[in-house]
Amino acid sequence: MHINYTGDLTGPQPYASFLNDSLGDASGSVLPLGHDYPAEFQHMVHAHWRGFRTPPIYHRAGIYIAFCVLMTLNIFGNGLVIWIFSTSKSLRTPSNLLILNLAVFDLFMASNMPHYLINATLGYIAGGEMGCDIYALNGGISGMGASITNAFIAFDRYKTISNPIDGRLSYGQILMCIIFTWLWATPFSVLPLFQIWGRYLPEGFLTTCTFDYLTNTDENRLFVRTIFVWSYAIPMTVIIVSYYKLFTHVRTHEQMLAEQAKKMNVKSLSANQNNDSMSVELKIAKAALIIYMLFVLAWTPYSVVALIGCFGEQQLITPFVSMLPMLACKSVSCLDPWVYATSHPKYRLELERRLPWLGIREKQTGTGATGGQESVASVSGDTLAMSVQN
Amino acid sequence: MVVSVKVFKKATPNGKVTFYLGRRDFIDHLDYCDPVDGVIVVEPEYLKNRKVFGQLATTYRYGREEDEVMGVKFSKELILSREQIVPMTNPNMEMTPMQEKLVRKLGANAHPFTFHFPPNSPSSVTLQQEGDDMGKPLGVEYTIRAYVADSEDDRQHKRSMVSLVIKKLQYAPLNRGQRLPSSLVSKGFTFSNGKISLEVTLDREIYYHGEKVAATVQVSNNSKKSVKSIKCFIVQHTEITMVNAQFSKHVAQLETKEGCPITPGANLTKTFYLIPLAANNKDRHGIALDGHLKDEDVNLASSTMVQEGKSTGDACGIVISYSVRIKLNCGTLGGEMQTDVPFKLLQPAPGTIEKKRSNAMKKMKSIEQHRNVKGYYQDDDDNIVFEDFAKMRMNNVNMAD
């Protein structure tokens, strides 16, 4: 099944721009990227990368350190989410299963990071072709899975908020969604794995792997185009449409409630006793924007690099530039637990209870004013027989 | 003479301010609504120069708390009225007999207060949740609240705040109406001549909770199809105006083949009896109940009554209505025909015999509870009530038969 690309890879080096570089010329000691690759893995290096010099050590070190930090944050954040969400009864709702699923995908992405650290130390992909395939498969499944899970979370939120009485998705429906996210992530991770369509290649500093976006065949271009629509455009559309509809729904709903209050001559209409909190519309807009920006941050760099690689000026994609999208989507997998879970009041309460040393203080007045006050009413006995003497 | 009067009492967590209320159910008589009358006792040393403010608020909850995301709250609180209770702003306020009694009993630190429900305020309704749901119930709820502060808009502290859940209800008018609700429909069939006509008549327009609803069904079959079976439902229609949602739930049903099939040319007149009861709908999600306070037995939600000249479309909160639905099964090819006859399900008004009965029952229940909780000895007065209740229970059994 293996397609022989060697002719392509060892041919002339059209982008060996650095050879004309004065600095490179003078010293004569500049070596092309990939020169230190073990001989048996040389065939994996795309000709494009040979046109660049070996990156300076501080670039490698910087990304190495960034990965260490990201790995720690990712495992800590997502591990905490999985632990708390799967063991707390108060968090057991259908919608929260999606957040759990997202954390699983994100943690899955983190499983790549130790592999990267080994690669970066060695200077090549540990495990050769198979290592490369495993690395890229992990990244593909977790990345595409996370992006479609984001879309489902947006849709579920729209359903829940637009019809709070009986609109939320049931456990069965949510489970279907979760199965769907895994199925969604499968085809474009597995097809390149078996080199049926597309293939996995080392990229950047040649210490990471992803699908090949550099080969200029029609087949490969179509692959890049398809994966762009599949893992970027479709989820993005779902997210934008869901949050937009959610926002407009909340706005009309607030207006409707204000009308009702007017009928009763009531001016004060609040979700809790403190009127100083932001208006609901503003809160929604803010939260939706953050989630949207997160998605953009995660996947736009990859899409841009892939599209340039396939259709534009390949020369723009230096090894360093091609490392950035990977950093972006890895760092988003660390931010996800923050954005989705930590903004969840119940999760914060649970964290405060279980891990007091984290220093999380869930404001009772802000989020649970009515709750606190009502619980007083229902906890303590409030009837008492009293004799009144006439 | 010693008369035992039950009073609801609740204190702030720090014990310095205490609510006393003569009752927790307030009745909307359509033309006017019982005001919330009560007394607050506060220690003057604690108060110093601060004041006590009171609020009457209604809380709409239209979604589960656990589903709240992105800072959206599925509840809204409307402050219906606010007042300064201590020091009193209106020294000439007229006190109700209950307040007079309480003030006399509780001494100089007692301050009466009265809140009025604004017109159009909805009745208390609770939407039943599934068994294991621990969150706050959905529906319309009223709370009165008192807090100590320097000015009305000051921050309220939990320690010096007390709130009590109360109910706003509607009772049936004294006159139950003469009109018998009925509905007549007929259904023709494609490819065959003739029609089946169905007429349903109820024996009353207004029923009390626990009463039997009798629906007389008249079917005359002038078609070539035959009626295979008859289904009879009592449907509770719930309209949640806060989210523009509405749904219908069957709260009682039966299906019969007695007298069926009704062959072409045949007629059938039959009366169905159904009792819509909350007890038969336990743990069913979305069934509307009369706003319930934890320790009382609950009814299904009463039909929403509106003032004459207004439509239920103007009503706020949760609008409840009932109908009897009859479905005729005309076979696989004939399909189904159905009709709805609306009726009202309400609490008997005070003063009527039925009211006395159910009052006695409620009183009995709460006394029983007190005995269980406090374990104190019942005096003779209560024993009399107890016997009343036993009789009542027997009556109930007979009625159910």
PDB file of C-alpha atoms in Angstrom, chain A residues 89-90 92-96 157 160-166 168 243 246 250 253-254 256-257 260-261 263-276 280 283-284 287-288 291 344-346 364-374 376-378 380-390, chain B residues 1-3 5-10 20 24 55 59-60 62-67 69-80 82 101-102 105-106 118-122 127 136 138 141 143 145 155-156 158 161 163-165 240-245 247 285 294-295 313-317 370 374 376:
ATOM      1  CA  LYS A  89     -23.821  13.783  41.488  1.00  0.00           C
ATOM      2  CA  SER A  90     -24.679  17.457  41.163  1.00  0.00           C
ATOM      3  CA  ARG A  92     -24.527  14.534  36.336  1.00  0.00           C
ATOM      4  CA  THR A  93     -26.611  16.015  33.539  1.00  0.00           C
ATOM      5  CA  PRO A  94     -26.748  15.077  29.868  1.00  0.00           C
ATOM      6  CA  SER A  95     -25.153  18.344  28.798  1.00  0.00           C
ATOM      7  CA  ASN A  96     -22.201  17.824  31.094  1.00  0.00           C
ATOM      8  CA  ARG A 157     -26.772  25.063  24.796  1.00  0.00           C
ATOM      9  CA  THR A 160     -31.461  24.072  26.446  1.00  0.00           C
ATOM     10  CA  ILE A 161     -31.677  27.818  26.692  1.00  0.00           C
ATOM     11  CA  SER A 162     -34.250  28.309  23.974  1.00  0.00           C
ATOM     12  CA  ASN A 163     -36.595  25.788  25.556  1.00  0.00           C
ATOM     13  CA  PRO A 164     -35.678  25.274  29.204  1.00  0.00           C
ATOM     14  CA  ILE A 165     -38.791  23.292  30.042  1.00  0.00           C
ATOM     15  CA  ASP A 166     -38.269  20.289  27.814  1.00  0.00           C
ATOM     16  CA  ARG A 168     -32.606  19.852  26.566  1.00  0.00           C
ATOM     17  CA  TYR A 243     -24.664  31.046  19.547  1.00  0.00           C
ATOM     18  CA  LEU A 246     -29.147  31.605  21.349  1.00  0.00           C
ATOM     19  CA  VAL A 250     -32.346  35.420  25.069  1.00  0.00           C
ATOM     20  CA  HIS A 253     -37.121  36.422  26.042  1.00  0.00           C
ATOM     21  CA  GLU A 254     -35.843  39.172  28.293  1.00  0.00           C
ATOM     22  CA  MET A 256     -41.063  39.360  26.931  1.00  0.00           C
ATOM     23  CA  LEU A 257     -40.483  38.976  30.660  1.00  0.00           C
ATOM     24  CA  GLN A 260     -45.066  40.638  31.797  1.00  0.00           C
ATOM     25  CA  ALA A 261     -43.541  42.449  34.726  1.00  0.00           C
ATOM     26  CA  LYS A 263     -48.449  44.176  33.538  1.00  0.00           C
ATOM     27  CA  MET A 264     -47.993  43.743  37.258  1.00  0.00           C
ATOM     28  CA  ASN A 265     -46.480  47.201  37.714  1.00  0.00           C
ATOM     29  CA  VAL A 266     -43.138  45.728  38.617  1.00  0.00           C
ATOM     30  CA  LYS A 267     -40.003  47.547  37.658  1.00  0.00           C
ATOM     31  CA  SER A 268     -37.378  45.397  39.262  1.00  0.00           C
ATOM     32  CA  LEU A 269     -36.842  42.192  37.360  1.00  0.00           C
ATOM     33  CA  SER A 270     -33.715  40.349  38.235  1.00  0.00           C
ATOM     34  CA  ALA A 271     -32.254  36.889  38.171  1.00  0.00           C
ATOM     35  CA  ASN A 272     -31.056  37.383  41.697  1.00  0.00           C
ATOM     36  CA  GLN A 273     -31.363  39.955  44.387  1.00  0.00           C
ATOM     37  CA  ASN A 274     -28.356  41.947  43.382  1.00  0.00           C
ATOM     38  CA  ASN A 275     -29.149  44.194  40.516  1.00  0.00           C
ATOM     39  CA  ASP A 276     -25.552  45.133  39.971  1.00  0.00           C
ATOM     40  CA  VAL A 280     -28.053  38.550  30.605  1.00  0.00           C
ATOM     41  CA  LYS A 283     -23.165  37.815  29.660  1.00  0.00           C
ATOM     42  CA  ILE A 284     -24.223  35.551  26.816  1.00  0.00           C
ATOM     43  CA  ALA A 287     -19.361  33.875  26.872  1.00  0.00           C
ATOM     44  CA  ALA A 288     -20.215  33.080  23.263  1.00  0.00           C
ATOM     45  CA  ILE A 291     -15.832  30.304  23.005  1.00  0.00           C
ATOM     46  CA  HIS A 344     -19.716  26.273  35.585  1.00  0.00           C
ATOM     47  CA  PRO A 345     -20.870  27.381  39.042  1.00  0.00           C
ATOM     48  CA  LYS A 346     -21.589  23.839  40.230  1.00  0.00           C
ATOM     49  CA  GLN A 364     -22.719  32.889  46.989  1.00  0.00           C
ATOM     50  CA  THR A 365     -24.244  36.287  46.392  1.00  0.00           C
ATOM     51  CA  GLY A 366     -23.388  36.381  42.725  1.00  0.00           C
ATOM     52  CA  THR A 367     -24.645  33.065  41.491  1.00  0.00           C
ATOM     53  CA  GLY A 368     -26.784  31.607  44.175  1.00  0.00           C
ATOM     54  CA  ALA A 369     -28.579  34.459  45.884  1.00  0.00           C
ATOM     55  CA  THR A 370     -32.031  33.046  45.382  1.00  0.00           C
ATOM     56  CA  GLY A 371     -30.702  29.604  46.047  1.00  0.00           C
ATOM     57  CA  GLY A 372     -29.172  30.441  49.375  1.00  0.00           C
ATOM     58  CA  GLN A 373     -32.152  32.313  50.562  1.00  0.00           C
ATOM     59  CA  GLU A 374     -34.611  29.658  49.495  1.00  0.00           C
ATOM     60  CA  VAL A 376     -33.049  28.711  54.400  1.00  0.00           C
ATOM     61  CA  ALA A 377     -36.761  28.634  53.872  1.00  0.00           C
ATOM     62  CA  SER A 378     -36.914  24.971  53.149  1.00  0.00           C
ATOM     63  CA  SER A 380     -35.437  25.030  58.875  1.00  0.00           C
ATOM     64  CA  GLY A 381     -38.855  24.161  60.141  1.00  0.00           C
ATOM     65  CA  ASP A 382     -40.969  27.224  59.888  1.00  0.00           C
ATOM     66  CA  THR A 383     -44.227  26.295  61.427  1.00  0.00           C
ATOM     67  CA  LEU A 384     -44.898  26.475  65.076  1.00  0.00           C
ATOM     68  CA  ALA A 385     -48.104  26.096  66.957  1.00  0.00           C
ATOM     69  CA  MET A 386     -48.705  28.954  69.277  1.00  0.00           C
ATOM     70  CA  SER A 387     -51.551  29.540  71.626  1.00  0.00           C
ATOM     71  CA  VAL A 388     -53.095  32.930  71.659  1.00  0.00           C
ATOM     72  CA  GLN A 389     -55.206  33.617  74.723  1.00  0.00           C
ATOM     73  CA  ASN A 390     -58.438  35.414  74.125  1.00  0.00           C
TER      74      ASN A 390
ATOM     75  CA  MET B   1     -61.636  30.146  76.857  1.00  0.00           C
ATOM     76  CA  VAL B   2     -58.516  28.979  75.131  1.00  0.00           C
ATOM     77  CA  VAL B   3     -58.579  28.874  71.367  1.00  0.00           C
ATOM     78  CA  VAL B   5     -54.579  29.197  66.649  1.00  0.00           C
ATOM     79  CA  LYS B   6     -51.806  28.081  64.430  1.00  0.00           C
ATOM     80  CA  VAL B   7     -49.264  30.706  63.573  1.00  0.00           C
ATOM     81  CA  PHE B   8     -46.333  30.411  61.232  1.00  0.00           C
ATOM     82  CA  LYS B   9     -43.129  31.667  62.698  1.00  0.00           C
ATOM     83  CA  LYS B  10     -39.668  32.044  61.303  1.00  0.00           C
ATOM     84  CA  TYR B  20     -45.264  35.716  62.425  1.00  0.00           C
ATOM     85  CA  ARG B  24     -49.595  30.885  54.277  1.00  0.00           C
ATOM     86  CA  GLN B  55     -40.539  42.609  50.345  1.00  0.00           C
ATOM     87  CA  THR B  59     -40.020  33.869  41.608  1.00  0.00           C
ATOM     88  CA  TYR B  60     -40.562  32.379  38.199  1.00  0.00           C
ATOM     89  CA  TYR B  62     -38.813  27.987  34.077  1.00  0.00           C
ATOM     90  CA  GLY B  63     -35.824  25.700  33.753  1.00  0.00           C
ATOM     91  CA  ARG B  64     -33.751  23.370  35.842  1.00  0.00           C
ATOM     92  CA  GLU B  65     -31.030  24.946  37.844  1.00  0.00           C
ATOM     93  CA  GLU B  66     -28.579  22.248  36.778  1.00  0.00           C
ATOM     94  CA  ASP B  67     -29.034  23.225  33.134  1.00  0.00           C
ATOM     95  CA  VAL B  69     -24.971  27.661  31.545  1.00  0.00           C
ATOM     96  CA  MET B  70     -23.179  30.746  30.291  1.00  0.00           C
ATOM     97  CA  GLY B  71     -24.513  32.855  33.127  1.00  0.00           C
ATOM     98  CA  VAL B  72     -28.132  32.412  32.072  1.00  0.00           C
ATOM     99  CA  LYS B  73     -30.501  31.930  34.955  1.00  0.00           C
ATOM    100  CA  PHE B  74     -33.730  30.104  34.340  1.00  0.00           C
ATOM    101  CA  SER B  75     -35.389  32.073  37.066  1.00  0.00           C
ATOM    102  CA  LYS B  76     -36.572  35.606  37.514  1.00  0.00           C
ATOM    103  CA  GLU B  77     -37.481  37.319  40.678  1.00  0.00           C
ATOM    104  CA  LEU B  78     -40.013  40.114  40.617  1.00  0.00           C
ATOM    105  CA  ILE B  79     -40.216  42.337  43.643  1.00  0.00           C
ATOM    106  CA  LEU B  80     -43.943  43.032  43.801  1.00  0.00           C
ATOM    107  CA  ARG B  82     -41.378  46.785  49.186  1.00  0.00           C
ATOM    108  CA  LYS B 101     -54.011  39.351  68.513  1.00  0.00           C
ATOM    109  CA  LEU B 102     -50.364  38.844  67.693  1.00  0.00           C
ATOM    110  CA  LYS B 105     -49.456  38.681  72.590  1.00  0.00           C
ATOM    111  CA  LEU B 106     -45.958  39.560  71.443  1.00  0.00           C
ATOM    112  CA  PRO B 118     -50.630  43.563  42.438  1.00  0.00           C
ATOM    113  CA  PRO B 119     -53.454  42.933  39.975  1.00  0.00           C
ATOM    114  CA  ASN B 120     -52.688  40.228  37.392  1.00  0.00           C
ATOM    115  CA  SER B 121     -50.215  38.485  39.625  1.00  0.00           C
ATOM    116  CA  PRO B 122     -50.267  34.766  38.842  1.00  0.00           C
ATOM    117  CA  LEU B 127     -44.397  21.722  38.026  1.00  0.00           C
ATOM    118  CA  LYS B 136     -35.533  23.680  42.933  1.00  0.00           C
ATOM    119  CA  LEU B 138     -40.177  24.817  38.429  1.00  0.00           C
ATOM    120  CA  GLU B 141     -43.581  30.862  43.900  1.00  0.00           C
ATOM    121  CA  THR B 143     -41.839  34.763  49.074  1.00  0.00           C
ATOM    122  CA  ARG B 145     -38.806  38.593  53.059  1.00  0.00           C
ATOM    123  CA  ARG B 155     -26.825  45.058  50.774  1.00  0.00           C
ATOM    124  CA  GLN B 156     -28.821  42.372  52.482  1.00  0.00           C
ATOM    125  CA  LYS B 158     -27.940  36.484  55.181  1.00  0.00           C
ATOM    126  CA  MET B 161     -32.622  38.200  56.558  1.00  0.00           C
ATOM    127  CA  SER B 163     -37.868  34.742  54.060  1.00  0.00           C
ATOM    128  CA  LEU B 164     -40.948  32.614  54.026  1.00  0.00           C
ATOM    129  CA  VAL B 165     -42.619  30.920  51.098  1.00  0.00           C
ATOM    130  CA  ILE B 240     -45.907  28.649  30.654  1.00  0.00           C
ATOM    131  CA  THR B 241     -46.093  32.240  29.608  1.00  0.00           C
ATOM    132  CA  MET B 242     -42.555  32.965  30.757  1.00  0.00           C
ATOM    133  CA  VAL B 243     -41.099  30.908  27.944  1.00  0.00           C
ATOM    134  CA  ASN B 244     -44.054  30.831  25.593  1.00  0.00           C
ATOM    135  CA  ALA B 245     -44.260  27.080  25.981  1.00  0.00           C
ATOM    136  CA  PHE B 247     -47.904  21.257  26.816  1.00  0.00           C
ATOM    137  CA  HIS B 285     -42.487  15.036  34.986  1.00  0.00           C
ATOM    138  CA  LYS B 294     -43.419  20.807  51.607  1.00  0.00           C
ATOM    139  CA  ASP B 295     -45.522  19.329  54.388  1.00  0.00           C
ATOM    140  CA  GLY B 313     -54.103  35.236  27.106  1.00  0.00           C
ATOM    141  CA  ASP B 314     -53.476  38.227  29.347  1.00  0.00           C
ATOM    142  CA  ALA B 315     -52.672  36.074  32.341  1.00  0.00           C
ATOM    143  CA  CYS B 316     -49.123  35.912  33.623  1.00  0.00           C
ATOM    144  CA  GLY B 317     -47.117  33.079  35.041  1.00  0.00           C
ATOM    145  CA  HIS B 370     -46.525  18.244  64.913  1.00  0.00           C
ATOM    146  CA  LYS B 374     -42.483  17.492  68.649  1.00  0.00           C
ATOM    147  CA  TYR B 376     -46.192  16.689  72.539  1.00  0.00           C
TER     148      TYR B 376
END
